[in-house]
PDB file of C-alpha atoms in Angstrom:
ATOM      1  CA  UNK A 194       0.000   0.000   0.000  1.00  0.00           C
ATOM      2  CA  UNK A 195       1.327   3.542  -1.356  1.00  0.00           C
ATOM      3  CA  UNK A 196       1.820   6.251   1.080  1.00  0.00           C
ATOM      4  CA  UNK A 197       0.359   9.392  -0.289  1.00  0.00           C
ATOM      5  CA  UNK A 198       1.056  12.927   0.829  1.00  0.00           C
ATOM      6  CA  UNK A 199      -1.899  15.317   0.186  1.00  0.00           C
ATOM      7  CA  UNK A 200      -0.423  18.833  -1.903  1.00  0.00           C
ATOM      8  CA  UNK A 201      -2.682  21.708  -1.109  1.00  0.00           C
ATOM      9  CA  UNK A 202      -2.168  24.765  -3.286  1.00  0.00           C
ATOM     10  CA  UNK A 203      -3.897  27.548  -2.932  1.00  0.00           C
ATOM     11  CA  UNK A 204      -3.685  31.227  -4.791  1.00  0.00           C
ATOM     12  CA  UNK A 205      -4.204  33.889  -2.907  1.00  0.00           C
ATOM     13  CA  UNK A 206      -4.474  38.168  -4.567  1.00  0.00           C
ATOM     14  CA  UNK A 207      -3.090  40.617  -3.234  1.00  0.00           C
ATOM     15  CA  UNK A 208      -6.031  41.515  -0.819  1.00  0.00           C
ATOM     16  CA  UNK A 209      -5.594  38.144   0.923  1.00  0.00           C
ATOM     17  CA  UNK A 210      -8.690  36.290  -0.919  1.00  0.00           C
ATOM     18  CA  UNK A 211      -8.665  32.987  -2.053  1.00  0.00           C
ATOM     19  CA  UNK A 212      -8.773  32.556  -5.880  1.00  0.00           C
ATOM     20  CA  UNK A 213      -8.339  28.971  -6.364  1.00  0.00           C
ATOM     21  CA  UNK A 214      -7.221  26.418  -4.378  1.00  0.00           C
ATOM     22  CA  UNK A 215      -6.328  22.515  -5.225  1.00  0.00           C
ATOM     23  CA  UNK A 216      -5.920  19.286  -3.555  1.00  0.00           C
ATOM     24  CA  UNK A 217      -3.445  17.095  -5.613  1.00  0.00           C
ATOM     25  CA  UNK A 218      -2.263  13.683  -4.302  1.00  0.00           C
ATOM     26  CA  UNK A 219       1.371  12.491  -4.912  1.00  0.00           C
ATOM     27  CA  UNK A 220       3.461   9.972  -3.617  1.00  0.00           C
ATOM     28  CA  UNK A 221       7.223   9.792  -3.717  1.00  0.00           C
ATOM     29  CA  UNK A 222       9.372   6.619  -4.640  1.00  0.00           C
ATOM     30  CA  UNK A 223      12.583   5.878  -5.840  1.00  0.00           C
ATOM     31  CA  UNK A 224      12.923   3.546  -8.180  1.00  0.00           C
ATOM     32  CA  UNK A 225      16.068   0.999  -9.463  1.00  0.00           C
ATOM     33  CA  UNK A 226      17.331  -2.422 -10.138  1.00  0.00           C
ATOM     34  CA  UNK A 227      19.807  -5.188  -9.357  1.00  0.00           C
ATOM     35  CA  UNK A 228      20.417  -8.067 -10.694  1.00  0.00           C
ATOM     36  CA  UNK A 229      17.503  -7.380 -13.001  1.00  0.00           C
ATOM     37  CA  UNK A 230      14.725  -6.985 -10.104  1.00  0.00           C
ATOM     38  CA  UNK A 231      12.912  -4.182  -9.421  1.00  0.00           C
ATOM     39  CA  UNK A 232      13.643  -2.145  -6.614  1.00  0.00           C
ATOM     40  CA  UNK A 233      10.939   0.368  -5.590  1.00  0.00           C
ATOM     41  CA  UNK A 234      11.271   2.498  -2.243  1.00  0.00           C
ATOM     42  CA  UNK A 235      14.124  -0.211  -1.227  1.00  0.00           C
ATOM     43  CA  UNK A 236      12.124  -3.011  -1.078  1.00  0.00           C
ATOM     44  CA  UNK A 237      11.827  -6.050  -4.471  1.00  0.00           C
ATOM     45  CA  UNK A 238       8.890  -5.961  -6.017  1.00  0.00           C
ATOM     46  CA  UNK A 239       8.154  -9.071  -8.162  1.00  0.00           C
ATOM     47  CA  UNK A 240       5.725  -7.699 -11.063  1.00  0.00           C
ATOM     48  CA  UNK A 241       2.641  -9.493 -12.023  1.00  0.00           C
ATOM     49  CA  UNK A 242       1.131  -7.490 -14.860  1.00  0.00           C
ATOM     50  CA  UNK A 243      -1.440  -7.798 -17.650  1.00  0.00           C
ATOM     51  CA  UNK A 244      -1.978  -5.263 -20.861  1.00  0.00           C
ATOM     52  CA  UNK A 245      -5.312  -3.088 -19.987  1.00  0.00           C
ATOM     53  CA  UNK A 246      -7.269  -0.995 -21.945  1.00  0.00           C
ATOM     54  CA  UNK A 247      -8.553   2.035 -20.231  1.00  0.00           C
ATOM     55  CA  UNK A 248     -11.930   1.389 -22.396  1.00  0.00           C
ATOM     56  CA  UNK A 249     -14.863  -1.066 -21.623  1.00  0.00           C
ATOM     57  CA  UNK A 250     -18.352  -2.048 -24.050  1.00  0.00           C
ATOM     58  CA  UNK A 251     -20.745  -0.823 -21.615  1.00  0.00           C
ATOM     59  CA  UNK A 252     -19.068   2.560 -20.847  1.00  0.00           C
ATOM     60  CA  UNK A 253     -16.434   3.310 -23.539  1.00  0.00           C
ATOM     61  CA  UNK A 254     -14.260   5.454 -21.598  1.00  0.00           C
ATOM     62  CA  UNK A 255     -16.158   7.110 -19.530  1.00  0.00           C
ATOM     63  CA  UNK A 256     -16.105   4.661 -17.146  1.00  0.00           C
ATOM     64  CA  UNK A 257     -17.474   5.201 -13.400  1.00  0.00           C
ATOM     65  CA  UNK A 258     -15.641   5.481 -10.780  1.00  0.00           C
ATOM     66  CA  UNK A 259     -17.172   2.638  -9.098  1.00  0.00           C
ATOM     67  CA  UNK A 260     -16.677  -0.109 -11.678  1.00  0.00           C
ATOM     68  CA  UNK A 261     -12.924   1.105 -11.398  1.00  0.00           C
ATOM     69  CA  UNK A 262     -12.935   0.838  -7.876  1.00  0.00           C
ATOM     70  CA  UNK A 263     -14.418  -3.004  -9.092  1.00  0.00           C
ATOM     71  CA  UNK A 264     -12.130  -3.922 -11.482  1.00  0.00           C
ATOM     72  CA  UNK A 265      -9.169  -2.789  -9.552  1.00  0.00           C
ATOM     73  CA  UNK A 266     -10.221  -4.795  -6.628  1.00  0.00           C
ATOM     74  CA  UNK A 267     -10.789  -8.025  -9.010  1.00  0.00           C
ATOM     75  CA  UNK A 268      -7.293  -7.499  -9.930  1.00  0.00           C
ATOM     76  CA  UNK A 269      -5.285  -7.175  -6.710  1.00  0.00           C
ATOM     77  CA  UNK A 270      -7.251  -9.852  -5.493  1.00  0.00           C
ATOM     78  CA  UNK A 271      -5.815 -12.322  -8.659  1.00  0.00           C
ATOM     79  CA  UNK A 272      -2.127 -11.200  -7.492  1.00  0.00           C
ATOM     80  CA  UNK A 273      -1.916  -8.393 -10.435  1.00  0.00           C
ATOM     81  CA  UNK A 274       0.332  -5.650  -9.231  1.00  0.00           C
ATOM     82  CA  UNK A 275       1.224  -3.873 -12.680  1.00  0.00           C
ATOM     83  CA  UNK A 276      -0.943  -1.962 -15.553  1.00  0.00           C
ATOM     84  CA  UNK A 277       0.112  -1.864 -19.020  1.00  0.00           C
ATOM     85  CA  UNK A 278      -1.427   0.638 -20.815  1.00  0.00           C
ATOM     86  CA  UNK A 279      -1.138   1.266 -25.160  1.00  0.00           C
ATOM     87  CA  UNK A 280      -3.488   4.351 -24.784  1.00  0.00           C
ATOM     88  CA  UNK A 281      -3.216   7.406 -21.895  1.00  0.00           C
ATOM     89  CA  UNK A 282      -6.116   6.459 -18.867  1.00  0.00           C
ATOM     90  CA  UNK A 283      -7.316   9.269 -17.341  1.00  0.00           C
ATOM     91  CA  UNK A 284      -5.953  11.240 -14.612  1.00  0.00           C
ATOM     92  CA  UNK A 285      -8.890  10.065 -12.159  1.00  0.00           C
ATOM     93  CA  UNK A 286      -8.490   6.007 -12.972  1.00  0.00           C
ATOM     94  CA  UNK A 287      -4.578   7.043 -12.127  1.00  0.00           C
ATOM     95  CA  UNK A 288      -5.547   7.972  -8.944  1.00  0.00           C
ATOM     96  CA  UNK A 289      -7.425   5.335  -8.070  1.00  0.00           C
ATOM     97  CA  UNK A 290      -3.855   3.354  -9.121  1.00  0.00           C
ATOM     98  CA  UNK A 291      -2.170   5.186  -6.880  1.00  0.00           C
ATOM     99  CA  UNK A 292      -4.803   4.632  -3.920  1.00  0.00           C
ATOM    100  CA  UNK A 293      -4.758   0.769  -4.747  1.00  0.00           C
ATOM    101  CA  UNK A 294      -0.887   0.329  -4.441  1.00  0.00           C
ATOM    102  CA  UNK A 295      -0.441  -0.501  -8.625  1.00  0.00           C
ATOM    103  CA  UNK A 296       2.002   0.018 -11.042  1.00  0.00           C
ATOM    104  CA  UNK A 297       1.416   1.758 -14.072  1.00  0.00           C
ATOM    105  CA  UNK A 298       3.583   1.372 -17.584  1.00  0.00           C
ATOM    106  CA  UNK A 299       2.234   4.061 -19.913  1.00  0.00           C
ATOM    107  CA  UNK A 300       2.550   4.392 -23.476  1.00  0.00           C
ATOM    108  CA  UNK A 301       2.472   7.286 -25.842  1.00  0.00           C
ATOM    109  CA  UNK A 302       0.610   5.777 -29.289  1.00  0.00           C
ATOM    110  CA  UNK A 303       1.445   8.204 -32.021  1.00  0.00           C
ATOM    111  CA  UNK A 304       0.074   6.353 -34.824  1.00  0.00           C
ATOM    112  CA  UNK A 305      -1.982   8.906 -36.049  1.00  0.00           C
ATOM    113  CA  UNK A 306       0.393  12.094 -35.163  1.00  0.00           C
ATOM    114  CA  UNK A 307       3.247  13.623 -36.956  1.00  0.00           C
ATOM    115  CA  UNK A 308       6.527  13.530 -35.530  1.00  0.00           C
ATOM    116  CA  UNK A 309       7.048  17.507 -34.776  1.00  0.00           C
ATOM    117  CA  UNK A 310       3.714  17.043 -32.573  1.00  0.00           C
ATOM    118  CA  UNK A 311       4.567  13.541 -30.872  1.00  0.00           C
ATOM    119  CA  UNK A 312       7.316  15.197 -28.750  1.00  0.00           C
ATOM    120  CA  UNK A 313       4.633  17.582 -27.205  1.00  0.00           C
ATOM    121  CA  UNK A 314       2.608  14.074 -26.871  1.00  0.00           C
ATOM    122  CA  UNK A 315       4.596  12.424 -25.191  1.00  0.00           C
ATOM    123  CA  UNK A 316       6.249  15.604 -22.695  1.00  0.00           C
ATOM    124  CA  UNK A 317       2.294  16.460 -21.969  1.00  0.00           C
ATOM    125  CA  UNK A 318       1.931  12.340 -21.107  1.00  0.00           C
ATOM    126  CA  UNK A 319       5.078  12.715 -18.859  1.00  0.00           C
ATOM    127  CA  UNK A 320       4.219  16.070 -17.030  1.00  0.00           C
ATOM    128  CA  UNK A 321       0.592  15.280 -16.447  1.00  0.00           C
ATOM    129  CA  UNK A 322       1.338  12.297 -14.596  1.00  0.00           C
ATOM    130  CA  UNK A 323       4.982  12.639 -13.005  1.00  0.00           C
ATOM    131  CA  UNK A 324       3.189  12.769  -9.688  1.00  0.00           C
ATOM    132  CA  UNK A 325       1.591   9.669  -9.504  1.00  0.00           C
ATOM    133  CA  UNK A 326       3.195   6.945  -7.940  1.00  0.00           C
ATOM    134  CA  UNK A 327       2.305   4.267  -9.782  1.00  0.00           C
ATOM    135  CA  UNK A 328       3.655   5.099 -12.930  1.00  0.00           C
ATOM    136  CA  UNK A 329       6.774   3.591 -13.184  1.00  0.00           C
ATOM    137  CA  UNK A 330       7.655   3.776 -16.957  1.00  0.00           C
ATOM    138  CA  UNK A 331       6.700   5.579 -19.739  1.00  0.00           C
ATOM    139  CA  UNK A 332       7.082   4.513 -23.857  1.00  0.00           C
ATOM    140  CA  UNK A 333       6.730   5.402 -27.183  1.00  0.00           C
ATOM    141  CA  UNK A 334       4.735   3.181 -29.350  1.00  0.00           C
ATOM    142  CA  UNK A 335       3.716   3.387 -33.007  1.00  0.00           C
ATOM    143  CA  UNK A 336       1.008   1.248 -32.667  1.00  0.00           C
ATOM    144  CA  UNK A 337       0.043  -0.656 -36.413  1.00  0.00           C
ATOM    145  CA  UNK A 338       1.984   1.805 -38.496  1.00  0.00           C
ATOM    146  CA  UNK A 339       5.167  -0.681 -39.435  1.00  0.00           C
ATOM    147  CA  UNK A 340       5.784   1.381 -42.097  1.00  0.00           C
ATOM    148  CA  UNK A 341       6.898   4.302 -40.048  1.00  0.00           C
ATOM    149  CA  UNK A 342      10.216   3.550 -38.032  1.00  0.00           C
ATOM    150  CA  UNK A 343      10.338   4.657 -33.935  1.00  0.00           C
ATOM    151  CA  UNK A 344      13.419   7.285 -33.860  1.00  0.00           C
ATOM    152  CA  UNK A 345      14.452   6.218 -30.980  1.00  0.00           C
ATOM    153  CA  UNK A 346      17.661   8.742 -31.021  1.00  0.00           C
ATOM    154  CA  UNK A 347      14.886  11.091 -31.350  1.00  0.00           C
ATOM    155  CA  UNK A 348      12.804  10.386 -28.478  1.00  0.00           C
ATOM    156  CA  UNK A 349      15.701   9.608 -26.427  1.00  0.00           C
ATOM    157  CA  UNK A 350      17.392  13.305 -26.734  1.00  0.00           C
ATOM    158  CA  UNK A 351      13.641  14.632 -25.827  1.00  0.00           C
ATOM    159  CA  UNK A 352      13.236  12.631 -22.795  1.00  0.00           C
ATOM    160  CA  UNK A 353      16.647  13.196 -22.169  1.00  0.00           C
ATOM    161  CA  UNK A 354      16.133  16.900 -22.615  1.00  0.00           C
ATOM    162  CA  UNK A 355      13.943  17.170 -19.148  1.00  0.00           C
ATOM    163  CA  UNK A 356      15.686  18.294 -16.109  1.00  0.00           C
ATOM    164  CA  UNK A 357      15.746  15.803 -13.461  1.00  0.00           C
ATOM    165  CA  UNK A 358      14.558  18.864 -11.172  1.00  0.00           C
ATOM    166  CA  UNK A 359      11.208  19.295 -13.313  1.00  0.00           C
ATOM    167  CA  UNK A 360      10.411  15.207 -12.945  1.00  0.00           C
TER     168      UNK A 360
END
């Protein structure tokens, strides 16, 4: 189970009245290997993942809450412990990750999106959810366009390009 810290923000003018305020959840881990096992917060964490789409027939993807809350529990209670997504789930079902101890591999499918706009894809994908504990990963897919090549030099200098600080 994740220990979350609860970020309160608030934006105050200059005549000491509350604009906006926010409640954001975050956790904070540190992540490595050795000896090719995964190493979160200091501890080994044997992963027992499945692919998941963030997508169902009854809903499509605007899924509630509750049969989330469902699935998730159907899911820790078979042993899974990781999320593979192809497609970006929503901010809210990554929050309920967080709150259910999970972790999250995300992908950035730019099938359909031209290379000067998959870098902003994929740094939007990254920012959004750098917060959330249980993403652990993040890729770059070209989901069923084989005849486009990955640059992986390419996305490597951009994700490479962010300062540590700013993660």
């Amino acid at each position: 189970n994740p220990f979350l810290y609860e970020f309160h923000t608030r934006v105050i003018d200059s005549e000491e009245h509350l604009v906006d305020e926010d409640f954001t959840l975050i956790g904070i881990r540190e992540i490595s290997s050795h000896d090719e096992k995964l190493i979160i917060n200091q501890e080994e964490l044997p992963l027992n993942g499945l692919k998941i789409q963030y997508t169902s027939a009854q809903f499509g993807s605007a899924i509630p809450t509750v049969y989330l809350m469902y699935k998730l529990e159907r899911l820790k209670k078979e042993g899974i412990n990781l999320l593979c997504f192809d497609h970006l789930p929503s901010s809210d079902f990554l929050a309920l990750t967080d709150r259910y101890g999970f972790c999250v591999m995300q992908s950035a499918d730019t099938f359909d999106v031209i290379d000067s706009h998959a870098e902003n894809l994929i740094k939007t994908m990254i920012f959004r959810d750098r917060n959330h504990p249980s993403v652990i990963s993040w890729k770059y897919t070209r989901e069923l366009d084989l005849s486009r090549s990955i640059n992986e030099e390419l996305v490597t200098r951009w994700i490479n390009g962010f300062e540590k600080q700013t993660l």
